[in-house]
Short mmCIF file of C-alpha atoms in Angstrom, two decimals:
data_model
loop_
_atom_site.label_atom_id
_atom_site.label_comp_id
_atom_site.label_asym_id
_atom_site.label_seq_id
_atom_site.Cartn_x
_atom_site.Cartn_y
_atom_site.Cartn_z
CA MET A 1 0.00 0.00 0.00
CA LYS A 2 1.26 3.44 -0.89
CA GLN A 3 1.65 5.97 1.93
CA LEU A 4 -0.55 9.06 1.74
CA PHE A 5 0.95 12.10 3.43
CA PHE A 6 -2.26 14.11 3.18
CA PRO A 7 -5.74 13.13 1.99
CA SER A 8 -5.28 14.07 -1.67
CA ASP A 9 -1.70 12.77 -2.02
CA LYS A 10 -2.56 10.29 -4.75
CA ASN A 11 -0.40 11.43 -7.64
CA TYR A 12 1.81 8.35 -7.77
CA ILE A 13 3.43 9.36 -11.04
CA LEU A 14 4.69 12.59 -9.47
CA LYS A 15 5.94 10.71 -6.38
CA GLU A 16 7.85 8.29 -8.57
CA ALA A 17 9.40 11.11 -10.62
CA GLN A 18 10.48 12.85 -7.41
CA GLY A 19 12.00 9.62 -6.09
CA VAL A 20 13.99 9.01 -9.26
CA LYS A 21 15.39 12.55 -9.29
CA LYS A 22 16.31 12.58 -5.58
CA GLU A 23 20.02 11.81 -5.81
CA GLU A 24 20.62 14.09 -8.80
CA LEU A 25 18.82 17.02 -7.19
CA LEU A 26 20.55 16.51 -3.85
CA CYS A 27 23.90 16.63 -5.65
CA TYR A 28 22.81 19.90 -7.25
CA LEU A 29 21.81 21.29 -3.84
CA PHE A 30 25.15 20.27 -2.35
CA ARG A 31 27.19 21.79 -5.21
CA LYS A 32 25.14 25.01 -5.05
CA ALA A 33 25.44 25.23 -1.26
CA LYS A 34 29.18 24.55 -1.42
CA ALA A 35 29.76 27.28 -4.03
CA ASN A 36 27.62 29.84 -2.21
CA TYR A 37 29.16 29.00 1.16
CA LEU A 38 32.66 29.53 -0.17
CA LEU A 39 31.60 32.77 -1.83
CA LEU A 40 29.97 34.12 1.34
CA THR A 41 32.56 33.01 3.87
CA ASN A 42 35.68 33.45 1.78
CA PRO A 43 35.08 36.18 -0.84
CA LEU A 44 38.82 36.71 -1.39
CA GLY A 45 39.39 33.04 -2.18
CA LEU A 46 42.09 32.55 0.42
CA GLU A 47 42.95 28.91 0.90
CA ASP A 48 43.23 27.34 4.32
CA ASP A 49 42.61 23.80 5.56
CA THR A 50 38.85 24.26 5.89
CA THR A 51 38.44 25.91 2.52
CA LEU A 52 40.51 23.22 0.79
CA ARG A 53 38.51 20.50 2.53
CA ILE A 54 35.26 22.02 1.31
CA LYS A 55 36.56 22.57 -2.23
CA ASP A 56 37.95 19.06 -2.55
CA SER A 57 34.88 17.32 -1.18
CA GLN A 58 33.09 15.11 -3.68
CA LYS A 59 31.31 12.72 -1.33
CA PHE A 60 28.85 13.87 1.26
CA LYS A 61 26.39 12.47 3.76
CA LEU A 62 22.76 12.71 2.73
CA GLU A 63 20.86 12.38 6.02
CA ILE A 64 19.93 16.02 6.62
CA THR A 65 19.61 17.04 2.98
CA SER A 66 17.61 13.91 2.26
CA GLN A 67 15.08 14.91 4.88
CA LEU A 68 14.97 18.42 3.41
CA TYR A 69 14.34 16.90 -0.03
CA ASP A 70 11.49 14.81 1.36
CA TYR A 71 9.92 17.89 2.99
CA LEU A 72 10.16 19.86 -0.23
CA ALA A 73 8.73 16.97 -2.27
CA VAL A 74 5.71 16.67 0.02
CA ILE A 75 5.16 20.44 0.02
CA TYR A 76 5.35 20.50 -3.77
CA ARG A 77 2.77 17.72 -4.05
CA TYR A 78 0.61 19.47 -1.46
CA LYS A 79 0.71 22.85 -3.22
CA TYR A 80 1.03 21.93 -6.90
CA GLY A 81 0.25 18.24 -7.27
CA SER A 82 -3.09 17.38 -8.75
CA ASN A 83 -4.86 14.03 -8.66
CA GLN A 84 -6.30 14.49 -12.11
CA LEU A 85 -4.26 13.70 -15.18
CA GLU A 86 -4.56 16.32 -17.87
CA PHE A 87 -4.47 15.96 -21.62
CA LEU A 88 -0.95 16.52 -22.94
CA PHE A 89 -0.62 17.58 -26.53
CA ASP A 90 3.17 17.72 -26.79
CA GLU A 91 3.66 13.94 -27.06
CA LYS A 92 5.35 13.72 -23.64
CA SER A 93 4.26 11.41 -20.91
CA HIS A 94 2.93 12.64 -17.60
CA TRP A 95 6.04 11.25 -15.92
CA GLU A 96 8.29 13.42 -18.13
CA LYS A 97 6.12 16.46 -17.50
CA TYR A 98 6.14 16.00 -13.72
CA GLU A 99 9.87 15.29 -13.69
CA LYS A 100 10.65 18.47 -15.61
CA GLU A 101 8.33 20.67 -13.54
CA TRP A 102 9.60 19.26 -10.23
CA THR A 103 13.22 19.70 -11.29
CA LEU A 104 12.67 23.35 -12.23
CA VAL A 105 10.86 24.12 -8.98
CA PHE A 106 13.53 22.33 -6.94
CA TYR A 107 16.26 24.36 -8.64
CA GLN A 108 14.36 27.56 -7.83
CA TRP A 109 13.83 26.56 -4.19
CA ALA A 110 17.46 25.44 -3.82
CA ASP A 111 18.65 28.80 -5.16
CA GLU A 112 16.41 30.61 -2.67
CA PHE A 113 17.59 28.50 0.28
CA CYS A 114 21.24 28.86 -0.75
CA ARG A 115 21.02 32.62 -0.26
CA ASN A 116 20.50 32.03 3.47
CA ARG A 117 23.75 31.97 5.46
CA VAL A 118 22.29 29.78 8.25
CA PHE A 119 21.05 27.25 5.72
CA LEU A 120 24.44 27.12 4.00
CA ARG A 121 26.25 26.52 7.27
CA LEU A 122 23.79 23.81 8.24
CA VAL A 123 24.15 22.00 4.89
CA ILE A 124 27.95 22.23 4.81
CA GLN A 125 28.38 21.12 8.42
CA SER A 126 25.91 18.27 8.20
CA THR A 127 26.96 16.89 4.81
CA LEU A 128 30.72 17.14 5.16
CA ALA A 129 30.78 15.73 8.71
CA PHE A 130 32.42 18.75 10.26
CA PRO A 131 32.34 18.68 14.04
CA LEU A 132 28.95 19.93 15.09
CA ASN A 133 27.91 21.35 18.41
CA MET A 134 24.51 19.80 17.78
CA ASN A 135 23.27 16.30 17.18
CA PRO A 136 21.43 15.22 13.99
CA ASP A 137 18.05 15.74 15.67
CA GLN A 138 18.89 19.40 16.22
CA CYS A 139 19.89 19.73 12.55
CA GLN A 140 16.59 18.22 11.49
CA ILE A 141 14.70 20.60 13.77
CA LYS A 142 16.49 23.55 12.19
CA VAL A 143 15.77 22.27 8.68
CA ARG A 144 12.11 21.77 9.52
CA LYS A 145 11.91 25.26 11.04
CA MET A 146 13.52 26.88 7.99
CA VAL A 147 11.16 25.10 5.60
CA SER A 148 8.17 26.04 7.77
CA GLN A 149 9.16 29.70 7.81
CA HIS A 150 9.93 29.81 4.11
CA PHE A 151 6.65 28.26 2.97
CA LYS A 152 4.54 29.57 5.87
CA MET A 153 3.43 26.00 6.46
CA ARG A 154 4.02 23.90 9.55
CA ILE A 155 5.76 20.59 9.22
CA ASP A 156 4.41 17.94 11.60
CA ARG A 157 7.04 16.82 14.12
CA ARG A 158 6.37 13.10 13.98
CA THR A 159 5.72 12.54 10.31
CA GLY A 160 7.38 15.53 8.66
CA LEU A 161 4.21 16.30 6.74
CA PRO A 162 2.50 19.61 6.18
CA SER A 163 -0.28 20.19 8.64
CA ARG A 164 -3.34 22.24 7.79
CA LYS A 165 -2.38 25.06 10.13
CA ALA A 166 -0.63 28.06 8.68
CA ILE A 167 2.04 29.92 10.61
#
């Protein structure tokens, strides 16, 4: 049985397209966050151990950004996902249409989030395994809070799903 995150979350084609694009879009988010973080924190391009470690990083942990991706995917389906399939006259499948639309919206949202200094620090610290003063639960709380504030939509603590209450 498929999990429904809210009563009208029945667009399984969109869910599948979001699932397939997850790794690619998370890599984009990481590269964007890394570039913006280096630009904000080191505008002169001076190289020290930390800067070199960030520049040379190719592998990263996905726990925190994966949860962010899941939040954004659910919010997208909640706000823009429709249960009804429409007629497409451009010879593309619904899967291709949803994949393209979701990718464009994710790029836009990632660009908006990557302008936030707190978000950049959170992504860099959590993905590159820098020593954190907080545990992963605290990182997830911060991510959830940032998403809630950005979209003016509360994210349920237990399930990570949008609740009906607005902030």
